[in-house]
């Protein structure tokens, strides 16, 4: 197989470094730590369609990062883009909202089991921060319990004490528990009786750099009971899992109902908006908060969202991504085994995490991912990957061929590391 060159991408990145901090900042850039070694990864995209993107040097990739989640139906989905184009003829950002905002809220309430209302913003972090405000407004309490390792965005309260720009006051009201440790949560609630406004967590544990973990049997049901007993708002951050596990919400998937649920990534197939949904009991509290943004009520994303959710329902996209993800991950594991690699897969099949476990340093994994990327299968290291509805059986077969060759390159380079 030929391996990719990144001449145009690298040249543009050099220009970017002069005028943009870090060239490409955050998780999409080499500074994010998931594209290691940076030389193995393209830096810019030139076009997208379905399961693929093409980089600036015209190399094509089967993309298992899906823009870190938003690409759920396939890039440039015709139904979504047609809906957006039709709305574009009428306008986007105006002094008043367009009527499709109400259509979108109705669709969320009809679709998501725990939703009695929907409030729209732009980014995932907008609605995780809003969830805490709502919980504090409703309870009159200050503290939040979070799960160690969970990501909720970049607002100062979500960051670690000691991170550049974060001061003690930013995180003073956060308390932390281990994932799946109900006894620890119970103890903390007891210690801080009457002080906890909110328990916020992702539906399962999907941090970067570690094997992901599903909820233990009965965990969420016990958490629900505990929150009810102590008047604590139970908020689910479904920004990443939302609509990939279950169109009715990931709380529904795991058999409970949250009080608040945050959505973003898959909501509009890449068109830009997020949503906080919640129970009637919190409707007055959210209405009492002052929270808005210049573009939050613009109309194009709502048209995209309506088309996206309706198409996901028609395709049974959650089941499709689960079954395709299962096929792919089973195939990857077996291909690794053939070459002497133990590829450990964790998380949910539509959003799996993988790691070559032959060495503790994760260097073999980085080598293998680099060889896949250079051959047109876009994975990143140490972050969960994503399925989308446009990935075909043929794409999966191509991916397994590429993975096979990449494993054989890494095996030849590291014979001492192989499992007999
Ligand atoms: C679970 C989770 N919560 C919140 C966020 C923040 O979303 P955004 O980057 O859109 O602010 C993310 C983004 O990756 C996320 O995965």
Short mmCIF file of C-alpha atoms and ligand atoms in Angstrom, two decimals:
data_model
loop_
_atom_site.label_atom_id
_atom_site.label_comp_id
_atom_site.label_asym_id
_atom_site.label_seq_id
_atom_site.Cartn_x
_atom_site.Cartn_y
_atom_site.Cartn_z
CA UNK A 1 0.00 0.00 0.00
CA UNK A 2 1.22 3.51 -0.67
CA UNK A 3 1.78 5.76 2.35
CA UNK A 4 0.68 9.39 2.48
CA UNK A 5 2.76 12.54 2.14
CA UNK A 6 1.62 15.76 3.82
CA UNK A 7 3.54 18.45 1.90
CA UNK A 8 0.67 20.97 1.55
CA UNK A 9 -0.65 20.36 5.07
CA UNK A 10 2.79 20.86 6.61
CA UNK A 11 3.41 24.06 4.62
CA UNK A 12 0.09 25.57 5.73
CA UNK A 13 0.77 24.59 9.33
CA UNK A 14 4.06 26.49 9.22
CA UNK A 15 2.13 29.60 8.09
CA UNK A 16 -0.45 29.02 10.84
CA UNK A 17 2.21 28.81 13.57
CA UNK A 18 3.12 32.44 12.85
CA UNK A 19 -0.41 33.84 13.34
CA UNK A 20 -2.45 31.30 15.35
CA UNK A 21 -1.42 30.22 18.88
CA UNK A 22 -0.11 26.62 18.65
CA UNK A 23 -1.04 26.58 14.94
CA UNK A 24 -4.13 24.46 15.55
CA UNK A 25 -5.16 24.69 19.19
CA UNK A 26 -7.13 22.28 21.35
CA UNK A 27 -7.92 18.67 20.57
CA UNK A 28 -7.96 19.09 16.78
CA UNK A 29 -4.28 20.01 16.69
CA UNK A 30 -0.97 18.32 17.43
CA UNK A 31 -0.84 20.13 20.81
CA UNK A 32 -3.91 18.11 21.88
CA UNK A 33 -1.77 15.00 22.37
CA UNK A 34 -3.90 12.56 20.37
CA UNK A 35 -2.05 13.00 17.05
CA UNK A 36 1.33 11.56 18.01
CA UNK A 37 3.81 11.60 16.33
CA UNK A 38 2.58 14.77 14.60
CA UNK A 39 4.53 13.90 11.44
CA UNK A 40 2.21 10.91 10.81
CA UNK A 41 -0.96 13.01 10.69
CA UNK A 42 -2.35 15.42 8.11
CA UNK A 43 -3.17 18.86 9.56
CA UNK A 44 -5.91 20.22 7.30
CA UNK A 45 -8.95 18.91 5.50
CA UNK A 46 -9.95 19.99 1.99
CA UNK A 47 -13.34 18.23 1.63
CA UNK A 48 -15.63 15.71 3.30
CA UNK A 49 -18.28 13.23 2.16
CA UNK A 50 -19.96 10.33 3.97
CA UNK A 51 -17.45 8.30 5.96
CA UNK A 52 -14.47 10.11 4.43
CA UNK A 53 -12.41 13.26 4.47
CA UNK A 54 -9.64 14.29 2.11
CA UNK A 55 -6.64 16.20 3.37
CA UNK A 56 -4.97 19.15 1.68
CA UNK A 57 -2.70 16.78 -0.25
CA UNK A 58 -5.79 14.93 -1.53
CA UNK A 59 -5.22 11.78 0.54
CA UNK A 60 -8.54 10.11 1.45
CA UNK A 61 -9.29 8.77 4.95
CA UNK A 62 -11.98 6.57 6.43
CA UNK A 63 -12.55 8.83 9.42
CA UNK A 64 -13.14 7.15 12.78
CA UNK A 65 -12.86 10.43 14.70
CA UNK A 66 -15.99 11.87 13.06
CA UNK A 67 -14.92 15.45 13.92
CA UNK A 68 -14.68 14.16 17.53
CA UNK A 69 -18.34 13.19 17.41
CA UNK A 70 -20.51 15.55 15.31
CA UNK A 71 -20.36 13.46 12.14
CA UNK A 72 -23.05 10.90 12.98
CA UNK A 73 -24.91 10.38 9.69
CA UNK A 74 -21.96 10.88 7.34
CA UNK A 75 -20.32 14.11 6.24
CA UNK A 76 -22.29 16.40 3.91
CA UNK A 77 -25.43 14.32 4.35
CA UNK A 78 -27.79 15.32 1.56
CA UNK A 79 -30.98 15.38 3.64
CA UNK A 80 -29.39 17.53 6.31
CA UNK A 81 -27.73 19.87 3.84
CA UNK A 82 -30.95 20.26 1.82
CA UNK A 83 -32.83 21.25 4.98
CA UNK A 84 -30.12 23.78 5.80
CA UNK A 85 -30.11 25.20 2.27
CA UNK A 86 -33.90 25.64 2.36
CA UNK A 87 -33.64 27.57 5.65
CA UNK A 88 -30.73 29.60 4.27
CA UNK A 89 -33.09 31.05 1.65
CA UNK A 90 -35.16 32.46 4.55
CA UNK A 91 -32.30 33.54 6.79
CA UNK A 92 -30.27 32.39 9.76
CA UNK A 93 -29.44 34.93 12.45
CA UNK A 94 -32.23 37.48 13.05
CA UNK A 95 -33.63 39.77 15.74
CA UNK A 96 -36.23 37.13 16.67
CA UNK A 97 -35.92 33.35 16.52
CA UNK A 98 -37.37 31.46 13.53
CA UNK A 99 -40.23 29.01 14.17
CA UNK A 100 -38.01 25.97 13.62
CA UNK A 101 -36.61 26.53 17.12
CA UNK A 102 -39.97 25.39 18.51
CA UNK A 103 -40.08 22.43 16.09
CA UNK A 104 -36.64 21.40 17.33
CA UNK A 105 -37.65 21.67 21.00
CA UNK A 106 -40.78 19.59 20.31
CA UNK A 107 -38.70 16.95 18.55
CA UNK A 108 -36.29 16.74 21.50
CA UNK A 109 -39.19 16.35 23.94
CA UNK A 110 -40.78 13.66 21.74
CA UNK A 111 -37.46 11.82 21.27
CA UNK A 112 -35.57 11.99 24.58
CA UNK A 113 -37.35 10.07 27.33
CA UNK A 114 -36.27 12.30 30.22
CA UNK A 115 -36.92 15.60 28.38
CA UNK A 116 -39.91 17.82 29.20
CA UNK A 117 -38.25 20.91 27.68
CA UNK A 118 -35.19 21.92 25.64
CA UNK A 119 -32.91 24.96 25.88
CA UNK A 120 -30.44 25.58 23.02
CA UNK A 121 -26.90 26.95 23.00
CA UNK A 122 -23.81 26.39 20.86
CA UNK A 123 -21.19 24.20 22.53
CA UNK A 124 -21.22 21.26 24.90
CA UNK A 125 -19.50 23.40 27.53
CA UNK A 126 -22.32 25.98 27.34
CA UNK A 127 -24.85 23.42 28.49
CA UNK A 128 -22.72 21.59 31.08
CA UNK A 129 -22.11 24.98 32.74
CA UNK A 130 -25.80 25.82 32.43
CA UNK A 131 -26.76 22.50 34.04
CA UNK A 132 -24.80 23.46 37.14
CA UNK A 133 -26.38 26.93 37.22
CA UNK A 134 -29.85 25.39 36.96
CA UNK A 135 -29.11 22.92 39.75
CA UNK A 136 -27.81 25.73 41.97
CA UNK A 137 -30.78 27.96 41.16
CA UNK A 138 -33.21 25.15 41.94
CA UNK A 139 -31.62 23.96 45.19
CA UNK A 140 -29.99 27.13 46.56
CA UNK A 141 -26.90 24.98 47.20
CA UNK A 142 -23.29 25.53 46.00
CA UNK A 143 -21.49 22.23 45.59
CA UNK A 144 -21.24 19.77 42.73
CA UNK A 145 -20.02 16.18 42.78
CA UNK A 146 -18.08 15.18 39.67
CA UNK A 147 -16.39 11.93 38.63
CA UNK A 148 -12.60 11.94 38.43
CA UNK A 149 -11.37 11.90 34.84
CA UNK A 150 -14.64 13.00 33.23
CA UNK A 151 -14.44 15.78 30.64
CA UNK A 152 -17.16 18.44 30.68
CA UNK A 153 -15.56 21.17 28.52
CA UNK A 154 -13.07 23.94 29.11
CA UNK A 155 -14.83 26.38 31.47
CA UNK A 156 -12.58 27.03 34.51
CA UNK A 157 -14.79 24.89 36.83
CA UNK A 158 -14.15 21.85 34.58
CA UNK A 159 -10.37 22.13 34.78
CA UNK A 160 -7.79 20.85 37.23
CA UNK A 161 -6.46 23.08 39.97
CA UNK A 162 -2.95 24.08 38.90
CA UNK A 163 -3.80 24.20 35.19
CA UNK A 164 -2.65 27.49 33.62
CA UNK A 165 -5.24 30.20 34.26
CA UNK A 166 -7.28 28.21 36.81
CA UNK A 167 -7.47 29.71 40.32
CA UNK A 168 -8.66 27.97 43.52
CA UNK A 169 -12.03 29.79 43.53
CA UNK A 170 -12.85 28.27 40.11
CA UNK A 171 -12.91 24.73 41.48
CA UNK A 172 -13.68 25.41 45.15
CA UNK A 173 -17.19 23.98 44.90
CA UNK A 174 -16.21 20.74 43.16
CA UNK A 175 -16.04 17.42 45.00
CA UNK A 176 -14.79 14.29 43.22
CA UNK A 177 -15.57 10.58 43.36
CA UNK A 178 -14.21 7.56 41.48
CA UNK A 179 -16.31 6.24 38.60
CA UNK A 180 -18.67 3.40 39.55
CA UNK A 181 -17.90 3.80 43.26
CA UNK A 182 -21.37 4.18 44.74
CA UNK A 183 -20.23 3.80 48.37
CA UNK A 184 -17.82 6.72 47.98
CA UNK A 185 -20.59 8.85 46.50
CA UNK A 186 -22.94 7.93 49.33
CA UNK A 187 -20.30 8.87 51.94
CA UNK A 188 -19.58 12.20 50.29
CA UNK A 189 -23.27 13.07 50.16
CA UNK A 190 -23.57 12.17 53.85
CA UNK A 191 -20.51 14.32 54.74
CA UNK A 192 -21.94 17.30 52.86
CA UNK A 193 -25.62 16.88 53.74
CA UNK A 194 -27.71 19.75 52.40
CA UNK A 195 -24.79 21.27 50.43
CA UNK A 196 -24.83 19.32 47.15
CA UNK A 197 -26.72 20.91 44.26
CA UNK A 198 -25.78 18.45 41.55
CA UNK A 199 -24.15 15.16 40.68
CA UNK A 200 -22.88 15.35 37.11
CA UNK A 201 -21.36 12.51 35.11
CA UNK A 202 -21.08 11.13 31.63
CA UNK A 203 -23.31 8.03 31.17
CA UNK A 204 -20.26 5.78 31.15
CA UNK A 205 -16.62 6.53 31.83
CA UNK A 206 -14.84 7.59 28.64
CA UNK A 207 -11.79 9.71 29.51
CA UNK A 208 -8.73 9.82 27.23
CA UNK A 209 -5.63 7.69 27.93
CA UNK A 210 -7.38 4.93 29.93
CA UNK A 211 -9.58 1.94 29.20
CA UNK A 212 -13.18 3.13 29.24
CA UNK A 213 -15.64 1.60 31.73
CA UNK A 214 -19.35 0.89 31.52
CA UNK A 215 -21.63 1.42 34.54
CA UNK A 216 -21.70 -1.48 37.00
CA UNK A 217 -24.97 -3.38 37.21
CA UNK A 218 -27.45 -1.28 39.22
CA UNK A 219 -25.06 1.70 39.59
CA UNK A 220 -27.26 4.31 37.95
CA UNK A 221 -30.41 3.07 39.69
CA UNK A 222 -28.71 3.46 43.09
CA UNK A 223 -27.43 6.93 42.14
CA UNK A 224 -30.94 7.95 41.08
CA UNK A 225 -32.37 6.86 44.45
CA UNK A 226 -29.63 8.63 46.40
CA UNK A 227 -30.19 11.89 44.50
CA UNK A 228 -33.94 11.67 45.10
CA UNK A 229 -33.44 11.06 48.81
CA UNK A 230 -31.16 14.10 49.22
CA UNK A 231 -32.78 16.52 46.75
CA UNK A 232 -29.70 16.47 44.47
CA UNK A 233 -30.10 17.24 40.77
CA UNK A 234 -28.84 14.33 38.64
CA UNK A 235 -27.27 15.74 35.46
CA UNK A 236 -26.00 13.56 32.62
CA UNK A 237 -23.36 14.91 30.25
CA UNK A 238 -24.45 13.16 27.04
CA UNK A 239 -22.43 15.57 24.87
CA UNK A 240 -20.27 12.77 23.47
CA UNK A 241 -22.49 9.67 23.76
CA UNK A 242 -25.77 11.38 22.90
CA UNK A 243 -27.65 9.60 20.03
CA UNK A 244 -24.79 7.11 19.50
CA UNK A 245 -25.99 4.81 22.31
CA UNK A 246 -29.73 5.42 22.15
CA UNK A 247 -31.80 8.02 20.32
CA UNK A 248 -33.92 8.28 23.50
CA UNK A 249 -30.90 9.42 25.57
CA UNK A 250 -28.08 7.48 27.20
CA UNK A 251 -29.87 7.59 30.58
CA UNK A 252 -32.70 5.63 28.93
CA UNK A 253 -30.10 3.23 27.50
CA UNK A 254 -28.80 2.48 30.99
CA UNK A 255 -32.29 2.23 32.51
CA UNK A 256 -32.80 5.44 34.50
CA UNK A 257 -34.00 9.02 34.01
CA UNK A 258 -31.81 12.05 34.57
CA UNK A 259 -33.15 15.43 35.77
CA UNK A 260 -30.95 17.26 33.26
CA UNK A 261 -29.27 15.94 30.12
CA UNK A 262 -26.69 17.79 28.00
CA UNK A 263 -26.43 17.19 24.24
CA UNK A 264 -24.17 18.61 21.58
CA UNK A 265 -21.98 16.74 19.14
CA UNK A 266 -24.34 14.49 17.17
CA UNK A 267 -27.29 16.87 17.43
CA UNK A 268 -26.98 18.56 14.04
CA UNK A 269 -24.56 16.33 12.09
CA UNK A 270 -21.91 19.03 12.43
CA UNK A 271 -24.09 22.13 12.28
CA UNK A 272 -23.38 24.07 15.36
CA UNK A 273 -25.65 23.80 18.38
CA UNK A 274 -26.14 22.15 21.76
CA UNK A 275 -29.10 21.49 24.01
CA UNK A 276 -29.88 21.15 27.66
CA UNK A 277 -33.03 19.10 28.25
CA UNK A 278 -34.69 18.52 31.58
CA UNK A 279 -37.60 17.65 33.77
CA UNK A 280 -40.63 19.87 34.39
CA UNK A 281 -39.51 20.25 38.01
CA UNK A 282 -36.54 22.35 36.77
CA UNK A 283 -38.35 24.43 34.14
CA UNK A 284 -38.88 27.45 36.40
CA UNK A 285 -35.30 27.28 37.63
CA UNK A 286 -33.85 27.37 34.12
CA UNK A 287 -36.26 30.13 33.07
CA UNK A 288 -34.99 32.20 36.01
CA UNK A 289 -31.32 32.07 34.92
CA UNK A 290 -29.78 34.67 32.59
CA UNK A 291 -27.97 32.69 29.94
CA UNK A 292 -27.69 33.38 26.20
CA UNK A 293 -25.30 34.10 23.30
CA UNK A 294 -25.12 36.09 20.05
CA UNK A 295 -25.76 33.10 17.77
CA UNK A 296 -27.63 30.72 20.05
CA UNK A 297 -31.02 31.12 18.36
CA UNK A 298 -29.79 31.12 14.76
CA UNK A 299 -31.92 28.97 12.50
CA UNK A 300 -29.65 26.85 10.27
CA UNK A 301 -28.58 24.46 13.05
CA UNK A 302 -32.21 23.85 14.05
CA UNK A 303 -33.03 22.80 10.48
CA UNK A 304 -29.98 20.56 10.54
CA UNK A 305 -31.02 19.12 13.90
CA UNK A 306 -34.55 18.33 12.74
CA UNK A 307 -33.22 16.50 9.68
CA UNK A 308 -30.51 14.72 11.67
CA UNK A 309 -32.73 13.35 14.43
CA UNK A 310 -35.46 12.30 12.02
CA UNK A 311 -32.96 10.51 9.79
CA UNK A 312 -31.27 8.82 12.75
CA UNK A 313 -34.69 7.51 13.77
CA UNK A 314 -35.51 6.30 10.25
CA UNK A 315 -32.15 4.51 9.95
CA UNK A 316 -32.21 3.23 13.54
CA UNK A 317 -28.80 4.83 13.61
CA UNK A 318 -28.02 3.86 17.21
CA UNK A 319 -28.44 0.14 16.45
CA UNK A 320 -26.62 0.45 13.13
CA UNK A 321 -23.57 2.11 14.71
CA UNK A 322 -23.57 -0.45 17.52
CA UNK A 323 -23.63 -3.44 15.16
CA UNK A 324 -21.08 -1.97 12.72
CA UNK A 325 -18.87 -0.96 15.65
CA UNK A 326 -19.06 -4.49 17.03
CA UNK A 327 -18.03 -5.97 13.67
CA UNK A 328 -15.15 -3.54 13.32
CA UNK A 329 -13.76 -3.91 16.85
CA UNK A 330 -13.98 -7.71 16.74
CA UNK A 331 -12.12 -7.62 13.42
CA UNK A 332 -9.42 -5.28 14.73
CA UNK A 333 -8.85 -7.41 17.82
CA UNK A 334 -8.56 -10.61 15.74
CA UNK A 335 -6.20 -8.94 13.24
CA UNK A 336 -3.97 -7.79 16.09
CA UNK A 337 -3.91 -11.27 17.61
CA UNK A 338 -2.76 -12.75 14.28
CA UNK A 339 0.38 -10.58 14.48
CA UNK A 340 1.06 -11.10 18.20
CA UNK A 341 -0.64 -7.96 19.53
CA UNK A 342 -3.17 -7.77 22.36
CA UNK A 343 -5.51 -4.99 21.24
CA UNK A 344 -7.72 -4.23 24.24
CA UNK A 345 -11.09 -2.74 23.31
CA UNK A 346 -13.30 -0.99 25.86
CA UNK A 347 -16.33 1.32 26.04
CA UNK A 348 -19.39 1.03 23.78
CA UNK A 349 -18.93 -0.37 20.23
CA UNK A 350 -20.21 2.86 18.61
CA UNK A 351 -17.64 4.85 20.61
CA UNK A 352 -14.92 2.43 21.46
CA UNK A 353 -11.49 2.96 23.05
CA UNK A 354 -8.52 0.79 22.05
CA UNK A 355 -4.98 0.21 23.23
CA UNK A 356 -2.23 -2.23 22.31
CA UNK A 357 -1.45 -3.74 25.70
CA UNK A 358 1.87 -5.42 24.81
CA UNK A 359 3.79 -2.50 26.37
CA UNK A 360 2.85 -0.14 29.20
CA UNK A 361 4.24 2.97 27.52
CA UNK A 362 1.61 2.99 24.70
CA UNK A 363 4.42 3.54 22.18
CA UNK A 364 3.51 0.43 20.17
CA UNK A 365 -0.03 1.71 19.98
CA UNK A 366 1.18 5.07 18.68
CA UNK A 367 3.30 3.34 16.04
CA UNK A 368 0.36 1.24 14.85
CA UNK A 369 -2.06 4.18 14.71
CA UNK A 370 0.54 6.19 12.75
CA UNK A 371 0.87 3.36 10.19
CA UNK A 372 -2.94 3.19 9.84
CA UNK A 373 -3.24 6.95 9.31
CA UNK A 374 -0.48 6.95 6.68
CA UNK A 375 -2.52 4.31 4.81
CA UNK A 376 -5.83 6.18 4.91
CA UNK A 377 -7.56 5.01 8.09
CA UNK A 378 -7.91 7.93 10.46
CA UNK A 379 -7.62 6.94 14.11
CA UNK A 380 -6.03 9.01 16.85
CA UNK A 381 -4.19 7.75 19.91
CA UNK A 382 -5.55 7.60 23.46
CA UNK A 383 -9.03 8.98 22.75
CA UNK A 384 -12.21 7.05 22.07
CA UNK A 385 -13.12 6.59 18.41
CA UNK A 386 -16.53 7.07 16.81
CA UNK A 387 -18.73 5.19 14.36
CA UNK A 388 -21.11 6.96 11.98
CA UNK A 389 -24.03 5.69 9.89
CA UNK A 390 -22.20 6.08 6.56
CA UNK A 391 -19.47 3.53 7.34
CA UNK A 392 -20.14 0.55 5.05
CA UNK A 393 -19.17 -3.11 5.19
CA UNK A 394 -16.63 -2.31 2.46
CA UNK A 395 -15.13 0.49 4.58
CA UNK A 396 -14.78 -1.95 7.46
CA UNK A 397 -13.08 -4.51 5.19
CA UNK A 398 -10.67 -1.81 3.92
CA UNK A 399 -9.98 -0.74 7.50
CA UNK A 400 -9.11 -4.32 8.48
CA UNK A 401 -6.74 -4.64 5.49
CA UNK A 402 -4.98 -1.43 6.48
CA UNK A 403 -4.86 -2.50 10.14
CA UNK A 404 -3.35 -5.82 9.05
CA UNK A 405 -0.52 -4.18 7.11
CA UNK A 406 0.06 -1.63 9.89
CA UNK A 407 0.31 -4.45 12.48
CA UNK A 408 2.82 -6.29 10.30
CA UNK A 409 5.01 -3.14 9.99
CA UNK A 410 4.98 -2.65 13.79
CA UNK A 411 5.62 -6.37 14.37
CA UNK A 412 8.70 -6.34 12.14
CA UNK A 413 10.01 -3.25 13.92
CA UNK A 414 9.39 -4.66 17.43
CA UNK A 415 9.82 -8.47 17.33
CA UNK A 416 10.70 -8.59 21.05
CA UNK A 417 7.26 -7.18 21.99
CA UNK A 418 5.08 -9.83 20.37
CA UNK A 419 2.92 -12.35 22.19
CA UNK A 420 3.61 -15.91 20.97
C1 LIG B 1 -18.46 14.56 27.50
C2 LIG B 1 -18.20 15.94 27.02
N1 LIG B 1 -18.71 16.98 27.67
C3 LIG B 1 -18.52 18.25 27.28
C4 LIG B 1 -17.75 18.52 26.17
C5 LIG B 1 -17.51 19.95 25.75
O1 LIG B 1 -18.12 20.20 24.55
P1 LIG B 1 -17.65 21.45 23.66
O2 LIG B 1 -16.23 21.15 23.25
O3 LIG B 1 -18.60 21.47 22.52
O4 LIG B 1 -17.76 22.66 24.53
C6 LIG B 1 -17.19 17.48 25.44
C7 LIG B 1 -16.38 17.72 24.26
O5 LIG B 1 -15.62 16.90 23.80
C8 LIG B 1 -17.42 16.15 25.88
O6 LIG B 1 -16.93 15.10 25.20
#
